[in-house]
PDB file of C-alpha atoms in Angstrom:
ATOM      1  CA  UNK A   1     -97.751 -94.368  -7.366  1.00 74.00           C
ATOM      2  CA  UNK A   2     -95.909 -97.322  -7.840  1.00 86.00           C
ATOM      3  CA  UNK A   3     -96.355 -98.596 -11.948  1.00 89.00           C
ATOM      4  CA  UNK A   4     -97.326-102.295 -11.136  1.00 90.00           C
ATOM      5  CA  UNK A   5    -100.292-100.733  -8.432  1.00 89.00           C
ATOM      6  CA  UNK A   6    -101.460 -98.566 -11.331  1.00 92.00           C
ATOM      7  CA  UNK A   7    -101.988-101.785 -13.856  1.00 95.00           C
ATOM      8  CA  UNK A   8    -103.036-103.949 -11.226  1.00 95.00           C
ATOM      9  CA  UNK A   9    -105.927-101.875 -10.185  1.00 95.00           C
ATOM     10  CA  UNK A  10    -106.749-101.043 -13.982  1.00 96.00           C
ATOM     11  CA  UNK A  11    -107.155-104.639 -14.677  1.00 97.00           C
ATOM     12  CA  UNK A  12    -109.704-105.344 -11.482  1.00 97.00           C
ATOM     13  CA  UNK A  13    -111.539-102.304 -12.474  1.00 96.00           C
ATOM     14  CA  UNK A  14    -111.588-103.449 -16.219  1.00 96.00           C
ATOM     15  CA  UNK A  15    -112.559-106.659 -15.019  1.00 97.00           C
ATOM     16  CA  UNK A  16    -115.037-105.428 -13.044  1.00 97.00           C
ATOM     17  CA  UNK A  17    -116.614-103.216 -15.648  1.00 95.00           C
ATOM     18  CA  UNK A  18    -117.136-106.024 -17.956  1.00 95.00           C
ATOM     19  CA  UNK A  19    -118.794-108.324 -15.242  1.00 97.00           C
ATOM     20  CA  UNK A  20    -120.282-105.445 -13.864  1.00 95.00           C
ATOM     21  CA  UNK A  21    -122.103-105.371 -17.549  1.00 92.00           C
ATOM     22  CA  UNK A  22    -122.879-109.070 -18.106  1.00 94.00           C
ATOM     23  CA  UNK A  23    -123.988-109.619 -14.444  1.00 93.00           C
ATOM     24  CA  UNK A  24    -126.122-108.271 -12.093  1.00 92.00           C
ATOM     25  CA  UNK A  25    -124.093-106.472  -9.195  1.00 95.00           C
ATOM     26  CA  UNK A  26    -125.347-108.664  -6.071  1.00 93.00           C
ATOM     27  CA  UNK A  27    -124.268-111.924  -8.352  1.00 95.00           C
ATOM     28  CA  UNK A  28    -120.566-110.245  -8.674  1.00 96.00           C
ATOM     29  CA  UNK A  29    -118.240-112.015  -6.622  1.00 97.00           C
ATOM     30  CA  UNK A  30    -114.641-111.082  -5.414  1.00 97.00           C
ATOM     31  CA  UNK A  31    -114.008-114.387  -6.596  1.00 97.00           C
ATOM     32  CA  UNK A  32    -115.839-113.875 -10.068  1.00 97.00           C
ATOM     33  CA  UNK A  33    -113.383-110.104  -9.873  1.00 98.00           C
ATOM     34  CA  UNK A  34    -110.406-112.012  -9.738  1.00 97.00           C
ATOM     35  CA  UNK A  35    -111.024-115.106 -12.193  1.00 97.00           C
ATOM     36  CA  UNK A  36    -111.614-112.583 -14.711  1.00 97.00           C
ATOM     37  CA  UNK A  37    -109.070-110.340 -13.714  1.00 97.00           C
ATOM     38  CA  UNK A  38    -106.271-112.991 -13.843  1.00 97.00           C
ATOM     39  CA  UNK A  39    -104.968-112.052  -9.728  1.00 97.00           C
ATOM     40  CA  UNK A  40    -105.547-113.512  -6.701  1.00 96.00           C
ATOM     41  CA  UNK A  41    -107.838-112.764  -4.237  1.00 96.00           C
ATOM     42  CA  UNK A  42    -105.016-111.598  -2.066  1.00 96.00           C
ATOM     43  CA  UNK A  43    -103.768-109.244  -4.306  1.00 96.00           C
ATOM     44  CA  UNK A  44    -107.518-108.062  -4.960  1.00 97.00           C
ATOM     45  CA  UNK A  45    -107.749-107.466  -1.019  1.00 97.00           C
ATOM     46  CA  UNK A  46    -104.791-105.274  -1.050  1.00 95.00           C
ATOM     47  CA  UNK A  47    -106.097-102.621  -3.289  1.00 95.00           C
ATOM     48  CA  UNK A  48    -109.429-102.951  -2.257  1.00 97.00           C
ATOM     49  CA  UNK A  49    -111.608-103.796   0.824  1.00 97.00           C
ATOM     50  CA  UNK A  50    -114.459-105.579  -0.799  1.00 97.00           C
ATOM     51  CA  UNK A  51    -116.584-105.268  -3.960  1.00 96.00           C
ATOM     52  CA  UNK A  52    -118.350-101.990  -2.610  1.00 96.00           C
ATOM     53  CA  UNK A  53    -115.222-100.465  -1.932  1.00 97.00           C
ATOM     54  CA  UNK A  54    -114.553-101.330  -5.888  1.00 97.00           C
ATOM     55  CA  UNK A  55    -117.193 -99.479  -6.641  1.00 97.00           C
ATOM     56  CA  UNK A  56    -117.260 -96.759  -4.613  1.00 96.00           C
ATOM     57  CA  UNK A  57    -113.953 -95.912  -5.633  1.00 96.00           C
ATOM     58  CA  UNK A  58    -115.019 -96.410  -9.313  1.00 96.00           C
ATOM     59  CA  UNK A  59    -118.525 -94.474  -9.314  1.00 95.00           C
ATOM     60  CA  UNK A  60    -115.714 -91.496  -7.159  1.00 95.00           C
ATOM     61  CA  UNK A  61    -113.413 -91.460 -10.754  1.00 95.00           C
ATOM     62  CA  UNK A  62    -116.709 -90.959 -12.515  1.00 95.00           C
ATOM     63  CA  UNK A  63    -117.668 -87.782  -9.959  1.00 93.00           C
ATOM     64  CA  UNK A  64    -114.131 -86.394 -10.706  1.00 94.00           C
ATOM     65  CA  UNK A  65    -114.505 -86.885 -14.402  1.00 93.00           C
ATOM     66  CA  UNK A  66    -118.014 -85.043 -14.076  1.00 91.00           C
ATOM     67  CA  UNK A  67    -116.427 -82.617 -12.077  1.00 90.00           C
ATOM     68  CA  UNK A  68    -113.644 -81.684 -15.065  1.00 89.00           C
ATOM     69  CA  UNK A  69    -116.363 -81.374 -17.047  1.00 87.00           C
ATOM     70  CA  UNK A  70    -117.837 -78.718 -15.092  1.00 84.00           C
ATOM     71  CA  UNK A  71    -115.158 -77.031 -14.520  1.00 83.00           C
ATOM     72  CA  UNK A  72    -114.191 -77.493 -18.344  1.00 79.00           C
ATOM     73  CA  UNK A  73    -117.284 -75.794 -19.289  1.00 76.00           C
ATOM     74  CA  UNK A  74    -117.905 -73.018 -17.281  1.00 73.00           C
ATOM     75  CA  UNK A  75    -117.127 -70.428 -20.126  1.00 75.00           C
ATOM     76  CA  UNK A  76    -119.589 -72.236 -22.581  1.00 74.00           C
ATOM     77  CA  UNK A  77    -123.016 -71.319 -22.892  1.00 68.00           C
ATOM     78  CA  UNK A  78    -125.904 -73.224 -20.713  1.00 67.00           C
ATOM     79  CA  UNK A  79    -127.200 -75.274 -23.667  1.00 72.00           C
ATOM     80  CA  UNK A  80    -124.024 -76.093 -25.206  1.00 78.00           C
ATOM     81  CA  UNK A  81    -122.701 -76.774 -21.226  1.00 77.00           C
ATOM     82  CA  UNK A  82    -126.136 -78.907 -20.843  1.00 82.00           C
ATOM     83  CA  UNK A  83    -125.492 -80.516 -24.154  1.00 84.00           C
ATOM     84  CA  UNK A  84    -121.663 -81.580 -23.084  1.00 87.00           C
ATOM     85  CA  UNK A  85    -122.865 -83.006 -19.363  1.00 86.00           C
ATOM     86  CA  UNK A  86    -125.098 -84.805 -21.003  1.00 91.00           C
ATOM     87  CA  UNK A  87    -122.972 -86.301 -23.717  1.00 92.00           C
ATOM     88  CA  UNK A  88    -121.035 -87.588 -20.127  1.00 94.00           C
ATOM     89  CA  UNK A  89    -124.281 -89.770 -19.608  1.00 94.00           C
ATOM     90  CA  UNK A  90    -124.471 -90.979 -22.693  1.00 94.00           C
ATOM     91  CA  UNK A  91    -120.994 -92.455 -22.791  1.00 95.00           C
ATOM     92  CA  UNK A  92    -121.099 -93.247 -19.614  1.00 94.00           C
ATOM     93  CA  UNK A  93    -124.939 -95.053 -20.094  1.00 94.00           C
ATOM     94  CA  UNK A  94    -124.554 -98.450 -19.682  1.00 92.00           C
ATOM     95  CA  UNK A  95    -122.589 -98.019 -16.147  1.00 94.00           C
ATOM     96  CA  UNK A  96    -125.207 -95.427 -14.635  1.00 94.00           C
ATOM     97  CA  UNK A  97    -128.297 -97.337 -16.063  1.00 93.00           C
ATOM     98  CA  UNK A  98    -126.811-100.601 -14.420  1.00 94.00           C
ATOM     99  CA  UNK A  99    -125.269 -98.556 -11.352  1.00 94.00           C
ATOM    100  CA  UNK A 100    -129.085 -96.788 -11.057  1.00 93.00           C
ATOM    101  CA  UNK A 101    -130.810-100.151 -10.982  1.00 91.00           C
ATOM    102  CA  UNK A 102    -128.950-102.094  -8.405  1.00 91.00           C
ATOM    103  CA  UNK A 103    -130.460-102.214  -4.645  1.00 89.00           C
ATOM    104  CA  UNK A 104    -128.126-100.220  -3.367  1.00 84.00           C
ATOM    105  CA  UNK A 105    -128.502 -97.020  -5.696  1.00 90.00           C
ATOM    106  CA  UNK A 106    -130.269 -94.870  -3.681  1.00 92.00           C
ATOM    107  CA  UNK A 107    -126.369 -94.348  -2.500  1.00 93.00           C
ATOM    108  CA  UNK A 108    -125.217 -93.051  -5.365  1.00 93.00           C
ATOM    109  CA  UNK A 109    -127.772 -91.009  -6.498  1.00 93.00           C
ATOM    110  CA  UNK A 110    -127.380 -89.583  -3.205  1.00 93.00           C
ATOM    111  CA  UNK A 111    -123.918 -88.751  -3.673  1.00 93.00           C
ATOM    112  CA  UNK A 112    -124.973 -87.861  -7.592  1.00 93.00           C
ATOM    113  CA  UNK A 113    -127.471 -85.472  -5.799  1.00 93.00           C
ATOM    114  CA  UNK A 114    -124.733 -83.666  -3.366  1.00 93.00           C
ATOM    115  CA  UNK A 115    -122.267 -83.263  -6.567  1.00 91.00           C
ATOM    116  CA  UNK A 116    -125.655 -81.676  -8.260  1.00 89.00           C
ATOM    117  CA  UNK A 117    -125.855 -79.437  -5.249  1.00 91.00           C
ATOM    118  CA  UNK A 118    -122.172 -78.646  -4.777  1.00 89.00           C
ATOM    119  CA  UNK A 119    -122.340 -77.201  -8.248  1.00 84.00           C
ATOM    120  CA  UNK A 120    -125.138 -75.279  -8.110  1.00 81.00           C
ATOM    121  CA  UNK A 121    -124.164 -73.635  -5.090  1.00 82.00           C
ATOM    122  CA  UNK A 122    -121.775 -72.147  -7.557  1.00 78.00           C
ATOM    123  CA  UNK A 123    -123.703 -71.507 -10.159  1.00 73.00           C
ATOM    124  CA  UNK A 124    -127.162 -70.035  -8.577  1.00 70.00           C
ATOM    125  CA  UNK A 125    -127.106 -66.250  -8.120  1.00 62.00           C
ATOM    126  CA  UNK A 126    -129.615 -65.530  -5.035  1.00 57.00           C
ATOM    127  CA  UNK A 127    -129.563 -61.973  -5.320  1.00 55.00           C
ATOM    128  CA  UNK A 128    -130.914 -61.609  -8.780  1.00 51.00           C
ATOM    129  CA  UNK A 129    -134.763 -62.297  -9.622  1.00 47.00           C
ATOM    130  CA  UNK A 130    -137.126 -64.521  -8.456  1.00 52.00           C
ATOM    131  CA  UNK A 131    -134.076 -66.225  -6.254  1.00 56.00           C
ATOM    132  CA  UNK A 132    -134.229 -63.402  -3.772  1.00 65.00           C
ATOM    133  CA  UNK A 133    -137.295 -64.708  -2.638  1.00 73.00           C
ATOM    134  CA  UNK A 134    -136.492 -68.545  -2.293  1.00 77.00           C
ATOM    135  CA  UNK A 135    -134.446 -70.114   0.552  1.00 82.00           C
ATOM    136  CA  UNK A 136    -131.395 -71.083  -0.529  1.00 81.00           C
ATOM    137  CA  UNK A 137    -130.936 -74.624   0.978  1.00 86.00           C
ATOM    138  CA  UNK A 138    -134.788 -75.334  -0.659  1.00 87.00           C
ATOM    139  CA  UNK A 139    -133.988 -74.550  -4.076  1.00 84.00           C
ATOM    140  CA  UNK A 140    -130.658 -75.773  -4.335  1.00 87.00           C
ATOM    141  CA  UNK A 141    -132.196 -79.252  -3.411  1.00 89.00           C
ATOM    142  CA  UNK A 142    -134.812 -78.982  -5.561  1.00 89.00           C
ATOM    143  CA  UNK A 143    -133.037 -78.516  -8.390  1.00 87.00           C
ATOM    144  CA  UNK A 144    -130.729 -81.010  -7.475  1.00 90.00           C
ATOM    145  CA  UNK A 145    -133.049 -83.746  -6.764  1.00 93.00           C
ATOM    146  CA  UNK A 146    -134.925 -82.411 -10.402  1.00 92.00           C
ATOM    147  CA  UNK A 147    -131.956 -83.128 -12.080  1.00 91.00           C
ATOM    148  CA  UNK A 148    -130.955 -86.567 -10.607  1.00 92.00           C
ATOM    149  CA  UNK A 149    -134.352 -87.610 -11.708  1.00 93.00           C
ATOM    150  CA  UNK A 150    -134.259 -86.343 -15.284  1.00 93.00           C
ATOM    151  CA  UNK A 151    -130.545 -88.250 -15.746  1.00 93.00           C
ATOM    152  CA  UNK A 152    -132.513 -90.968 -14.479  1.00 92.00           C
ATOM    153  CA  UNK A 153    -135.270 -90.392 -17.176  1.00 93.00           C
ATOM    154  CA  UNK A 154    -132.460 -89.673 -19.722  1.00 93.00           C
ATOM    155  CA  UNK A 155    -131.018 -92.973 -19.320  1.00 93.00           C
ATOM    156  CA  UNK A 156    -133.828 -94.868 -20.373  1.00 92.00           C
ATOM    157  CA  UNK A 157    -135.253 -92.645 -22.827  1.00 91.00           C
ATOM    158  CA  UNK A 158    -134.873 -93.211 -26.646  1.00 91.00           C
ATOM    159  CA  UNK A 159    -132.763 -90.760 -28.682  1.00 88.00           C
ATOM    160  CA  UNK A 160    -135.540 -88.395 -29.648  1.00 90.00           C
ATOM    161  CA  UNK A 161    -136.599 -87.712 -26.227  1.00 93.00           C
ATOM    162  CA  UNK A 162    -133.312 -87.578 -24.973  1.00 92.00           C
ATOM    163  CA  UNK A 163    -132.758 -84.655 -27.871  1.00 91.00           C
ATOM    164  CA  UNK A 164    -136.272 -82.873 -26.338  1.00 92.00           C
ATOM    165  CA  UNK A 165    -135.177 -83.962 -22.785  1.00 92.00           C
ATOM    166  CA  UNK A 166    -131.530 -81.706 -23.143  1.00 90.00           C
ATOM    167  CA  UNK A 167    -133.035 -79.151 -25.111  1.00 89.00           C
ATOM    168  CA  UNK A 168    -135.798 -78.362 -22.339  1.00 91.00           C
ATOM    169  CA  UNK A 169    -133.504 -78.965 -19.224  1.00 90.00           C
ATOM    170  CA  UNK A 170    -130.718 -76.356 -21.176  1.00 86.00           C
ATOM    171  CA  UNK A 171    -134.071 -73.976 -21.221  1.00 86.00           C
ATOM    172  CA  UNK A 172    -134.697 -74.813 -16.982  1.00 86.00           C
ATOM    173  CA  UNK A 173    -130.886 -74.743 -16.410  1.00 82.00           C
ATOM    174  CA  UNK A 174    -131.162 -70.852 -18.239  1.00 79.00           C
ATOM    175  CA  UNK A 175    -133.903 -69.986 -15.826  1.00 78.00           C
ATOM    176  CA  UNK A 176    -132.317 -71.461 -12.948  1.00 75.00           C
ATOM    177  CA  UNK A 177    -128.936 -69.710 -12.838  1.00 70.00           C
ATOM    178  CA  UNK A 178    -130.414 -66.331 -14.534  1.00 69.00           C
ATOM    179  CA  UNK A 179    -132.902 -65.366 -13.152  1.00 60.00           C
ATOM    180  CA  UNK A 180    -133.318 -62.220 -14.605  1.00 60.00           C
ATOM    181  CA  UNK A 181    -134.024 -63.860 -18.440  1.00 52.00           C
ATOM    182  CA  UNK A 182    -137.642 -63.118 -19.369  1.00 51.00           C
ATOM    183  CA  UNK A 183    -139.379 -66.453 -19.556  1.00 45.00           C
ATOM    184  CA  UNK A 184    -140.792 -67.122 -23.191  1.00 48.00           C
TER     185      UNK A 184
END
């Protein structure tokens, strides 16, 4: 990709992020995109069809950074793999606590949700324990739609239920994808 495309998009999505913190998203303006970002609105309209499509493409790099995480920790242990996918929230917080609370969010916990179940699908023996019993499609979405909620929870916790919060979803996550661990 062509060097000037690369910096020009980094700026509107740096711009963006910084607006995207100060302002809620509905009050975000191509206009107020570009101002910031120093281009104009031509050049904004080249790289991107409209604010949405700004973010879309944005909350997609944040999928594909969650998704090298996965990938990354696949030989770790479940609490210390919890512990890391977590740590992803956290420094990503104040863009998935804003991104969470705008109207159209339901979207992207959506897509957060398919990731989830993408993953899992991976992850979730169904020939082992209590698994063999469950239908597949079910508990995958169950889990998945569990887990959206408790980022969502995570987000706005405070630090000491956040700790409690990893700590018991590393213990769920254990149970989940072996089945065959004695519950204690």
């Amino acid at each position: 990709m062509d060097l000037r495309v690369i910096k020009t998009r980094k700026i509107i999505n740096e711009s963006f992020y910084e607006l995207f913190k100060q302002k809620d998203f509905d009050k975000i303006t191509v206009k107020d995109i570009t101002e910031h970002a120093q281009i104009g609105r031509k050049t904004f309209y080249l790289h991107y069809l409209d604010k949405y499509d700004l973010l879309d493409r944005i909350v997609e790099k944040k999928f594909e950074a969650l998704e090298a995480i996965c990938e990354a920790k696949k030989e770790l242990g479940m609490k210390q793999g919890v512990k890391i996918w977590f740590e992803f929230f956290e420094e990503n917080k104040a863009f998935f606590t804003k991104l969470f609370s705008i109207q159209y969010s339901d979207k992207y916990k959506k897509k957060l949700r398919i990731f989830m179940e993408k993953e899992f699908e991976k992850k979730i023996s169904h020939e082992e324990g209590i698994n063999q019993t469950l239908d597949n499609y079910i508990y995958i979405t169950f889990v998945s739609n569990g887990m959206v909620r408790l980022i969502d929870l995570y987000l706005s916790a405070d630090t000491d239920y956040q700790d409690k919060l990893i700590s018991e979803v590393s213990k769920l996550m254990s149970i989940i994808t072996e089945p065959s661990i004695p519950l204690k």
